[in-house]
């Protein structure tokens, strides 16, 4: 039993030949070429709208406060006319679930268009790439500049680029923090040195995060950090619209002059100019097929179409298409999975809209005092309760309090309760009953709270009325 089992090391010897595998490879910088085209214009319009939405909404006011304001200290979230309280977090969860199913639906239908057109990482990266082009020139100029030794011209161009990046990052960070701390007060106090230390920290943090993500990490966020790239494949099918190269039309690749009969030479429509690679923000060659790095931005489509126009070839060598279409089969746009996502999405949107429309704008809690009961000066049995009334609306309300559940039940104290918009009022109340009217020791009662300016709106809260032992 003490004999050892012989162990043999089967690890292959280290090799620097072609069969060796590097577990880590340094990032190769991607130099994208400027281009124009339909999808670029669509992306610019969409990006401008998203920028306007992000940077503009924070400055809007609604009902005397910031229109969209995540007021964490008071645990109240304002979204225009709606105030979301911690008790309404299920509604926020519903919004996120609807957004997720909307993303699933779009992905099944059109692939990763979210990534290419509306993802913040992509939108900000395109802006940073534009800054790069403005300050350092187009692709070949940037490559030449990076290879050149440091000089005054290079230093100034790099300084201008990074200054623009940091400026955009700062405005982005300030705006983001402004959704949690009112932007007007934040901006005023920030530049006068009166802001809270955490405000400076978070603005600085998001400035550097934007600068790092959109300026330095770029495609690495999409390829290595974003989980969406990983689970997208389970949502794709052969009828999903994806950016694809048509090998039946494009192969065999090869350069040629514009007016030659290239088909007589056995060539396809692809002239192997690599423009599709040069404009790709993730640096892939779409001609190698669908890849996890592809974000569906259609930059390669615009670039290829421009080359096809110059060569007088039909457009569409690279296009939004489906695997079925590429293989000569019929594409089925309406299919069970897509219909299923659409039905679930519509049902959830309807349920969420109903929940928002029917949610109560008043919170009402009742807690019974620890003293079981007492006898007041009139000889009646009295119970004391603590009431908490929460006005979730964005305007002041007056509520009328009542109680029911026992004969001869009398409410002692304040009946009308005024609650300011978004405020909480706590108050004690007493209920009393003549001893002979109590049917049992423990009795269920109901507190009723009605809005004085809207008689149809009321909420109820159950509690107990406790009296002496009935003999």
Short mmCIF file of C-alpha atoms in Angstrom, two decimals:
data_model
loop_
_atom_site.label_atom_id
_atom_site.label_comp_id
_atom_site.label_asym_id
_atom_site.label_seq_id
_atom_site.Cartn_x
_atom_site.Cartn_y
_atom_site.Cartn_z
CA UNK A 1 0.00 0.00 0.00
CA UNK A 2 2.96 2.32 0.52
CA UNK A 3 4.19 1.90 -3.04
CA UNK A 4 3.85 5.14 -4.99
CA UNK A 5 2.14 5.33 -8.35
CA UNK A 6 4.69 6.40 -10.97
CA UNK A 7 4.06 9.84 -12.48
CA UNK A 8 5.17 10.81 -15.96
CA UNK A 9 5.36 14.41 -17.14
CA UNK A 10 3.57 14.58 -20.48
CA UNK A 11 3.82 18.36 -20.90
CA UNK A 12 5.18 19.05 -24.38
CA UNK A 13 8.46 20.94 -24.48
CA UNK A 14 8.28 24.68 -25.05
CA UNK A 15 8.50 25.55 -28.69
CA UNK A 16 8.80 28.80 -30.52
CA UNK A 17 7.67 27.29 -33.76
CA UNK A 18 4.38 27.74 -35.55
CA UNK A 19 2.61 25.28 -33.25
CA UNK A 20 3.15 27.36 -30.10
CA UNK A 21 0.18 29.17 -28.60
CA UNK A 22 0.42 32.50 -26.79
CA UNK A 23 -1.97 32.75 -23.88
CA UNK A 24 -1.77 36.52 -24.08
CA UNK A 25 -1.23 38.66 -27.13
CA UNK A 26 -0.64 42.38 -26.96
CA UNK A 27 -3.31 44.51 -28.59
CA UNK A 28 -2.59 45.59 -32.12
CA UNK A 29 -3.76 49.15 -32.62
CA UNK A 30 -6.52 49.49 -35.19
CA UNK A 31 -6.30 52.39 -37.61
CA UNK A 32 -9.70 52.93 -39.19
CA UNK A 33 -10.15 54.73 -42.49
CA UNK A 34 -12.71 57.51 -42.95
CA UNK A 35 -15.66 56.60 -45.17
CA UNK A 36 -19.14 57.72 -46.16
CA UNK A 37 -22.34 55.89 -46.96
CA UNK A 38 -25.97 55.27 -46.09
CA UNK A 39 -25.37 53.35 -42.87
CA UNK A 40 -22.83 55.88 -41.64
CA UNK A 41 -25.41 58.63 -42.12
CA UNK A 42 -28.01 56.57 -40.25
CA UNK A 43 -25.54 56.02 -37.43
CA UNK A 44 -24.73 59.74 -37.29
CA UNK A 45 -28.42 60.67 -37.08
CA UNK A 46 -29.03 58.04 -34.42
CA UNK A 47 -25.93 59.07 -32.48
CA UNK A 48 -26.93 62.74 -32.61
CA UNK A 49 -30.37 61.86 -31.24
CA UNK A 50 -28.88 59.75 -28.43
CA UNK A 51 -26.40 62.50 -27.55
CA UNK A 52 -29.22 65.05 -27.47
CA UNK A 53 -31.26 62.71 -25.27
CA UNK A 54 -28.39 62.05 -22.86
CA UNK A 55 -26.92 65.55 -22.61
CA UNK A 56 -30.21 67.43 -22.96
CA UNK A 57 -32.62 65.54 -20.70
CA UNK A 58 -30.57 66.28 -17.60
CA UNK A 59 -31.23 70.03 -18.04
CA UNK A 60 -35.03 69.72 -18.28
CA UNK A 61 -37.25 70.70 -15.36
CA UNK A 62 -40.62 69.21 -14.54
CA UNK A 63 -42.94 70.12 -11.69
CA UNK A 64 -40.39 72.25 -9.86
CA UNK A 65 -37.52 69.76 -9.98
CA UNK A 66 -35.20 68.10 -12.47
CA UNK A 67 -37.23 66.04 -14.95
CA UNK A 68 -35.07 62.91 -14.60
CA UNK A 69 -33.46 62.75 -11.19
CA UNK A 70 -32.34 59.71 -9.23
CA UNK A 71 -32.56 61.22 -5.75
CA UNK A 72 -30.71 58.54 -3.80
CA UNK A 73 -30.56 60.31 -0.39
CA UNK A 74 -34.35 60.60 -0.28
CA UNK A 75 -34.84 57.33 -2.20
CA UNK A 76 -37.10 58.96 -4.76
CA UNK A 77 -36.61 58.65 -8.50
CA UNK A 78 -38.24 61.26 -10.70
CA UNK A 79 -38.99 60.40 -14.32
CA UNK A 80 -40.87 63.40 -15.68
CA UNK A 81 -44.40 63.16 -14.22
CA UNK A 82 -43.81 59.92 -12.32
CA UNK A 83 -42.15 59.49 -8.94
CA UNK A 84 -40.72 56.05 -8.29
CA UNK A 85 -40.40 55.08 -4.63
CA UNK A 86 -38.59 52.04 -3.20
CA UNK A 87 -41.99 50.36 -2.96
CA UNK A 88 -42.28 50.71 -6.75
CA UNK A 89 -38.99 49.03 -7.60
CA UNK A 90 -40.91 46.19 -9.19
CA UNK A 91 -41.85 48.70 -11.91
CA UNK A 92 -38.19 49.51 -12.54
CA UNK A 93 -37.52 45.79 -12.77
CA UNK A 94 -40.34 45.57 -15.30
CA UNK A 95 -38.76 48.32 -17.40
CA UNK A 96 -35.44 46.45 -17.44
CA UNK A 97 -37.16 43.18 -18.37
CA UNK A 98 -39.04 44.88 -21.22
CA UNK A 99 -35.76 46.40 -22.42
CA UNK A 100 -34.10 42.97 -22.31
CA UNK A 101 -36.85 41.30 -24.32
CA UNK A 102 -36.80 44.21 -26.76
CA UNK A 103 -33.08 43.59 -27.24
CA UNK A 104 -33.72 39.86 -27.74
CA UNK A 105 -36.38 40.58 -30.35
CA UNK A 106 -34.15 42.99 -32.28
CA UNK A 107 -31.22 40.56 -32.11
CA UNK A 108 -33.23 37.64 -33.47
CA UNK A 109 -34.46 39.82 -36.32
CA UNK A 110 -31.44 41.98 -37.21
CA UNK A 111 -28.41 40.71 -35.30
CA UNK A 112 -26.20 43.08 -33.35
CA UNK A 113 -27.62 46.37 -34.61
CA UNK A 114 -27.82 47.51 -30.97
CA UNK A 115 -24.03 47.23 -30.77
CA UNK A 116 -23.36 48.97 -34.05
CA UNK A 117 -25.78 51.88 -33.74
CA UNK A 118 -26.95 52.58 -30.18
CA UNK A 119 -24.59 50.99 -27.65
CA UNK A 120 -22.91 53.79 -25.63
CA UNK A 121 -19.53 52.13 -26.09
CA UNK A 122 -19.92 52.27 -29.87
CA UNK A 123 -21.45 55.76 -29.98
CA UNK A 124 -18.69 57.30 -27.86
CA UNK A 125 -15.99 55.33 -29.70
CA UNK A 126 -17.14 56.74 -33.05
CA UNK A 127 -16.94 60.26 -31.58
CA UNK A 128 -13.44 59.61 -30.25
CA UNK A 129 -12.40 58.22 -33.63
CA UNK A 130 -13.68 61.42 -35.25
CA UNK A 131 -11.55 63.46 -32.81
CA UNK A 132 -8.60 61.31 -33.82
CA UNK A 133 -9.18 62.01 -37.50
CA UNK A 134 -9.57 65.77 -36.93
CA UNK A 135 -6.36 66.10 -34.93
CA UNK A 136 -4.08 63.47 -36.49
CA UNK A 137 -5.47 62.94 -39.97
CA UNK A 138 -6.83 59.88 -41.75
CA UNK A 139 -5.60 56.31 -41.45
CA UNK A 140 -2.31 56.55 -43.34
CA UNK A 141 -1.43 59.87 -41.72
CA UNK A 142 -2.02 58.46 -38.24
CA UNK A 143 0.08 55.40 -38.96
CA UNK A 144 2.89 57.59 -40.27
CA UNK A 145 2.58 59.92 -37.27
CA UNK A 146 2.82 57.03 -34.79
CA UNK A 147 5.93 55.65 -36.51
CA UNK A 148 7.62 59.05 -36.53
CA UNK A 149 9.88 60.14 -33.65
CA UNK A 150 8.54 62.66 -31.17
CA UNK A 151 8.53 66.19 -32.53
CA UNK A 152 6.74 69.44 -31.87
CA UNK A 153 4.11 68.68 -34.50
CA UNK A 154 3.49 65.18 -33.15
CA UNK A 155 3.33 66.39 -29.56
CA UNK A 156 0.80 69.11 -30.37
CA UNK A 157 -1.39 66.74 -32.38
CA UNK A 158 -1.36 64.13 -29.62
CA UNK A 159 -2.03 66.81 -27.03
CA UNK A 160 -5.00 68.11 -29.02
CA UNK A 161 -6.43 64.61 -29.42
CA UNK A 162 -6.16 63.67 -25.77
CA UNK A 163 -7.47 67.08 -24.71
CA UNK A 164 -10.58 66.55 -26.82
CA UNK A 165 -10.98 63.04 -25.42
CA UNK A 166 -10.71 64.29 -21.84
CA UNK A 167 -13.09 67.17 -22.54
CA UNK A 168 -15.73 64.79 -23.93
CA UNK A 169 -15.09 62.43 -21.01
CA UNK A 170 -15.50 65.28 -18.53
CA UNK A 171 -18.78 66.47 -20.04
CA UNK A 172 -20.00 62.86 -20.08
CA UNK A 173 -19.03 62.32 -16.45
CA UNK A 174 -20.53 65.61 -15.30
CA UNK A 175 -23.78 64.81 -17.10
CA UNK A 176 -23.97 61.32 -15.64
CA UNK A 177 -23.45 62.55 -12.09
CA UNK A 178 -26.02 65.27 -12.86
CA UNK A 179 -28.73 62.61 -13.07
CA UNK A 180 -28.07 61.83 -9.39
CA UNK A 181 -27.31 65.33 -8.14
CA UNK A 182 -29.25 68.24 -9.74
CA UNK A 183 -27.09 69.39 -12.62
CA UNK A 184 -27.55 73.14 -12.16
CA UNK A 185 -26.41 73.11 -8.55
CA UNK A 186 -23.70 70.58 -9.35
CA UNK A 187 -22.23 72.65 -12.19
CA UNK A 188 -22.32 75.85 -10.13
CA UNK A 189 -20.74 74.30 -7.04
CA UNK A 190 -18.27 72.17 -8.99
CA UNK A 191 -16.48 75.10 -10.61
CA UNK A 192 -16.52 77.24 -7.46
CA UNK A 193 -15.01 74.53 -5.27
CA UNK A 194 -18.13 74.15 -3.12
CA UNK A 195 -19.24 70.71 -4.32
CA UNK A 196 -19.08 67.65 -2.12
CA UNK A 197 -15.89 65.60 -2.31
CA UNK A 198 -17.81 62.63 -3.68
CA UNK A 199 -19.04 64.78 -6.56
CA UNK A 200 -15.45 65.49 -7.60
CA UNK A 201 -14.58 61.81 -7.21
CA UNK A 202 -17.44 60.49 -9.34
CA UNK A 203 -17.08 63.12 -12.04
CA UNK A 204 -13.38 62.29 -12.22
CA UNK A 205 -14.10 58.56 -12.21
CA UNK A 206 -16.55 58.69 -15.10
CA UNK A 207 -14.32 61.12 -16.98
CA UNK A 208 -11.46 58.64 -16.85
CA UNK A 209 -13.78 55.69 -17.52
CA UNK A 210 -15.08 57.36 -20.70
CA UNK A 211 -11.57 58.38 -21.73
CA UNK A 212 -10.24 54.86 -21.17
CA UNK A 213 -13.13 52.92 -22.69
CA UNK A 214 -13.69 54.98 -25.84
CA UNK A 215 -10.11 56.15 -26.30
CA UNK A 216 -7.95 53.18 -25.37
CA UNK A 217 -9.94 49.98 -24.85
CA UNK A 218 -12.42 50.46 -27.69
CA UNK A 219 -13.01 47.13 -29.44
CA UNK A 220 -11.59 45.20 -26.48
CA UNK A 221 -14.68 46.15 -24.48
CA UNK A 222 -16.85 44.61 -27.21
CA UNK A 223 -14.71 41.52 -27.73
CA UNK A 224 -13.58 40.62 -24.21
CA UNK A 225 -15.68 42.50 -21.66
CA UNK A 226 -19.24 42.70 -23.01
CA UNK A 227 -21.34 39.58 -22.28
CA UNK A 228 -23.71 40.37 -25.15
CA UNK A 229 -21.11 39.22 -27.67
CA UNK A 230 -21.02 35.87 -25.90
CA UNK A 231 -24.70 35.00 -25.76
CA UNK A 232 -25.73 36.54 -29.07
CA UNK A 233 -25.01 33.26 -30.88
CA UNK A 234 -27.82 31.46 -29.05
CA UNK A 235 -30.29 34.04 -30.40
CA UNK A 236 -29.11 33.96 -34.01
CA UNK A 237 -30.65 31.60 -36.52
CA UNK A 238 -30.26 31.17 -40.26
CA UNK A 239 -32.94 33.79 -40.89
CA UNK A 240 -31.30 36.51 -38.76
CA UNK A 241 -30.11 39.55 -40.69
CA UNK A 242 -26.34 39.76 -40.32
CA UNK A 243 -23.55 41.63 -42.08
CA UNK A 244 -22.19 39.08 -44.54
CA UNK A 245 -19.92 38.76 -47.55
CA UNK A 246 -21.28 36.84 -50.54
CA UNK A 247 -18.51 34.37 -51.47
CA UNK A 248 -20.42 33.00 -54.46
CA UNK A 249 -20.26 36.42 -56.05
CA UNK A 250 -16.96 37.67 -54.66
CA UNK A 251 -14.62 34.72 -55.13
CA UNK A 252 -12.06 34.39 -56.55
CA UNK A 253 -10.63 37.66 -55.25
CA UNK A 254 -8.01 39.65 -57.06
CA UNK A 255 -7.01 43.11 -58.30
CA UNK A 256 -7.92 44.18 -61.80
CA UNK A 257 -8.41 47.26 -63.94
CA UNK A 258 -11.82 48.82 -64.12
CA UNK A 259 -12.81 47.90 -67.67
CA UNK A 260 -11.28 44.42 -68.06
CA UNK A 261 -13.36 41.26 -68.42
CA UNK A 262 -12.49 39.91 -64.99
CA UNK A 263 -14.86 36.97 -65.27
CA UNK A 264 -12.88 35.66 -68.23
CA UNK A 265 -9.90 35.55 -65.88
CA UNK A 266 -11.88 33.55 -63.33
CA UNK A 267 -12.20 36.43 -60.86
CA UNK A 268 -15.18 37.39 -58.75
CA UNK A 269 -16.44 40.86 -57.87
CA UNK A 270 -14.09 41.28 -54.88
CA UNK A 271 -11.02 43.25 -55.97
CA UNK A 272 -9.25 42.45 -52.68
CA UNK A 273 -8.79 46.13 -51.82
CA UNK A 274 -9.21 45.39 -48.06
CA UNK A 275 -11.30 48.53 -47.64
CA UNK A 276 -13.80 46.49 -45.63
CA UNK A 277 -11.01 45.65 -43.18
CA UNK A 278 -9.63 49.18 -43.03
CA UNK A 279 -12.95 50.74 -41.97
CA UNK A 280 -13.89 48.04 -39.44
CA UNK A 281 -13.74 49.37 -35.85
CA UNK A 282 -12.88 45.91 -34.53
CA UNK A 283 -10.32 45.16 -37.26
CA UNK A 284 -11.85 41.96 -38.63
CA UNK A 285 -12.16 40.74 -42.20
CA UNK A 286 -15.86 40.14 -42.80
CA UNK A 287 -14.94 37.97 -45.79
CA UNK A 288 -13.87 35.29 -43.32
CA UNK A 289 -17.51 34.87 -42.27
CA UNK A 290 -19.52 35.81 -39.19
CA UNK A 291 -17.24 36.45 -36.22
CA UNK A 292 -17.82 37.26 -32.58
CA UNK A 293 -16.01 40.58 -33.02
CA UNK A 294 -18.53 41.86 -35.60
CA UNK A 295 -20.80 44.50 -34.06
CA UNK A 296 -23.07 44.86 -37.09
CA UNK A 297 -22.19 48.51 -37.70
CA UNK A 298 -22.22 48.08 -41.52
CA UNK A 299 -19.08 50.18 -42.00
CA UNK A 300 -17.78 47.46 -44.31
CA UNK A 301 -21.02 47.63 -46.34
CA UNK A 302 -20.58 51.36 -46.95
CA UNK A 303 -16.92 50.91 -47.87
CA UNK A 304 -17.59 48.00 -50.22
CA UNK A 305 -20.53 49.73 -51.89
CA UNK A 306 -18.34 52.75 -52.63
CA UNK A 307 -15.78 50.48 -54.32
CA UNK A 308 -18.50 48.68 -56.28
CA UNK A 309 -19.75 52.07 -57.51
CA UNK A 310 -16.26 53.01 -58.70
CA UNK A 311 -15.90 49.69 -60.51
CA UNK A 312 -19.43 49.89 -61.98
CA UNK A 313 -20.34 46.62 -60.24
CA UNK A 314 -23.69 46.02 -58.52
CA UNK A 315 -23.82 46.89 -54.84
CA UNK A 316 -24.41 44.28 -52.17
CA UNK A 317 -21.22 42.21 -52.23
CA UNK A 318 -21.29 42.83 -48.49
CA UNK A 319 -24.78 43.42 -47.15
CA UNK A 320 -27.31 42.76 -44.43
CA UNK A 321 -28.55 39.31 -45.38
CA UNK A 322 -29.26 35.88 -43.92
CA UNK A 323 -27.50 32.55 -44.03
CA UNK A 324 -30.46 31.07 -45.88
CA UNK A 325 -30.25 33.80 -48.51
CA UNK A 326 -26.51 33.28 -48.97
CA UNK A 327 -27.06 29.57 -49.55
CA UNK A 328 -29.81 30.22 -52.09
CA UNK A 329 -32.70 29.27 -49.79
CA UNK A 330 -35.77 31.26 -48.84
CA UNK A 331 -35.56 33.56 -45.83
CA UNK A 332 -38.42 33.32 -43.34
CA UNK A 333 -38.86 36.67 -41.63
CA UNK A 334 -41.92 35.59 -39.64
CA UNK A 335 -40.86 32.54 -37.67
CA UNK A 336 -41.92 31.02 -34.33
CA UNK A 337 -39.03 32.38 -32.28
CA UNK A 338 -39.45 35.93 -33.55
CA UNK A 339 -43.23 35.82 -33.12
CA UNK A 340 -42.77 34.41 -29.62
CA UNK A 341 -40.46 37.24 -28.58
CA UNK A 342 -42.86 39.78 -30.11
CA UNK A 343 -45.87 38.36 -28.26
CA UNK A 344 -44.03 38.22 -24.93
CA UNK A 345 -42.71 41.75 -25.47
CA UNK A 346 -46.16 43.16 -26.25
CA UNK A 347 -47.72 41.38 -23.28
CA UNK A 348 -45.04 42.70 -20.94
CA UNK A 349 -45.35 46.24 -22.31
CA UNK A 350 -49.10 46.06 -21.78
CA UNK A 351 -48.70 44.70 -18.26
CA UNK A 352 -46.13 47.37 -17.40
CA UNK A 353 -48.30 50.16 -18.81
CA UNK A 354 -51.28 48.85 -16.84
CA UNK A 355 -49.21 48.67 -13.66
CA UNK A 356 -48.07 52.27 -14.12
CA UNK A 357 -51.59 53.50 -14.91
CA UNK A 358 -53.26 51.73 -11.99
CA UNK A 359 -50.61 52.12 -9.31
CA UNK A 360 -51.73 53.93 -6.22
CA UNK A 361 -50.24 57.38 -5.71
CA UNK A 362 -50.61 57.17 -1.95
CA UNK A 363 -48.87 54.84 0.45
CA UNK A 364 -50.69 53.98 3.66
CA UNK A 365 -49.25 51.99 6.57
CA UNK A 366 -50.79 51.32 9.97
CA UNK A 367 -48.93 50.05 13.04
CA UNK A 368 -50.68 49.26 16.31
CA UNK A 369 -49.20 50.58 19.52
CA UNK A 370 -47.54 48.06 21.85
CA UNK A 371 -50.10 48.78 24.59
CA UNK A 372 -52.91 46.31 23.92
CA UNK A 373 -55.74 48.59 25.01
CA UNK A 374 -56.76 51.14 27.61
CA UNK A 375 -59.95 52.58 29.03
CA UNK A 376 -60.49 56.29 28.43
CA UNK A 377 -62.32 58.83 30.59
CA UNK A 378 -65.68 57.96 28.99
CA UNK A 379 -65.27 54.29 29.87
CA UNK A 380 -64.69 53.27 26.27
CA UNK A 381 -62.02 50.78 25.20
CA UNK A 382 -59.33 52.60 23.27
CA UNK A 383 -56.53 51.42 20.96
CA UNK A 384 -53.72 53.65 19.69
CA UNK A 385 -52.23 53.37 16.19
CA UNK A 386 -49.39 55.02 14.29
CA UNK A 387 -50.30 55.98 10.73
CA UNK A 388 -47.87 56.77 7.94
CA UNK A 389 -49.24 58.49 4.82
CA UNK A 390 -46.98 58.78 1.77
CA UNK A 391 -47.96 61.12 -1.06
CA UNK A 392 -46.36 59.63 -4.19
CA UNK A 393 -47.88 62.27 -6.43
CA UNK A 394 -46.10 65.42 -7.58
CA UNK A 395 -48.78 67.73 -6.17
CA UNK A 396 -50.12 68.35 -2.66
CA UNK A 397 -53.11 66.37 -1.43
CA UNK A 398 -55.56 66.43 1.46
CA UNK A 399 -56.76 63.03 2.65
CA UNK A 400 -59.78 62.15 4.80
CA UNK A 401 -59.32 59.34 7.33
CA UNK A 402 -62.03 56.94 8.48
CA UNK A 403 -62.27 53.52 10.13
CA UNK A 404 -64.75 50.65 9.89
CA UNK A 405 -65.21 47.08 11.05
CA UNK A 406 -66.90 47.40 14.46
CA UNK A 407 -70.23 48.83 15.62
CA UNK A 408 -69.94 52.14 17.44
CA UNK A 409 -66.30 52.48 16.28
CA UNK A 410 -65.21 56.06 16.91
CA UNK A 411 -62.13 57.75 15.46
CA UNK A 412 -60.55 60.11 17.95
CA UNK A 413 -58.26 62.85 16.65
CA UNK A 414 -57.36 64.31 13.28
CA UNK A 415 -59.47 63.25 10.31
CA UNK A 416 -58.06 65.48 7.57
CA UNK A 417 -54.40 64.95 6.71
CA UNK A 418 -52.50 67.36 4.45
CA UNK A 419 -49.46 65.88 2.73
CA UNK A 420 -47.15 67.84 0.46
CA UNK A 421 -46.01 66.40 -2.87
CA UNK A 422 -43.50 63.62 -2.35
CA UNK A 423 -43.73 63.89 1.43
CA UNK A 424 -44.47 61.42 4.24
CA UNK A 425 -46.61 62.31 7.26
CA UNK A 426 -46.72 60.20 10.42
CA UNK A 427 -49.38 60.74 13.07
CA UNK A 428 -51.00 58.87 15.98
CA UNK A 429 -54.74 58.17 16.05
CA UNK A 430 -57.05 56.56 18.59
CA UNK A 431 -60.03 54.31 18.02
CA UNK A 432 -62.55 53.64 20.75
CA UNK A 433 -65.50 51.28 21.19
CA UNK A 434 -68.01 50.84 24.00
CA UNK A 435 -67.06 47.62 25.88
CA UNK A 436 -70.47 46.02 25.36
CA UNK A 437 -70.14 46.48 21.58
CA UNK A 438 -67.00 44.34 21.29
CA UNK A 439 -67.86 40.93 19.80
CA UNK A 440 -64.51 39.37 20.76
CA UNK A 441 -61.13 40.10 22.28
CA UNK A 442 -59.39 40.51 18.92
CA UNK A 443 -61.31 42.19 16.13
CA UNK A 444 -60.34 43.01 12.57
CA UNK A 445 -60.80 46.63 11.50
CA UNK A 446 -60.08 48.66 8.38
CA UNK A 447 -58.61 52.14 8.08
CA UNK A 448 -59.87 54.00 5.01
CA UNK A 449 -57.98 56.91 3.48
CA UNK A 450 -59.74 58.95 0.78
CA UNK A 451 -58.42 61.82 -1.28
CA UNK A 452 -60.45 64.96 -0.55
CA UNK A 453 -59.91 66.31 -4.09
CA UNK A 454 -60.63 62.96 -5.74
CA UNK A 455 -63.38 61.13 -3.92
CA UNK A 456 -63.03 57.98 -6.03
CA UNK A 457 -59.42 57.48 -4.97
CA UNK A 458 -58.99 55.60 -1.71
CA UNK A 459 -56.71 53.07 -0.06
CA UNK A 460 -57.32 50.74 2.85
CA UNK A 461 -55.15 49.20 5.53
CA UNK A 462 -56.10 46.31 7.81
CA UNK A 463 -55.33 46.19 11.52
CA UNK A 464 -56.68 44.77 14.79
CA UNK A 465 -58.68 46.23 17.65
CA UNK A 466 -57.97 44.50 20.95
CA UNK A 467 -60.22 44.66 23.99
CA UNK A 468 -60.60 42.93 27.36
CA UNK A 469 -61.36 39.24 27.68
CA UNK A 470 -65.00 38.56 26.82
CA UNK A 471 -66.73 36.43 29.48
#
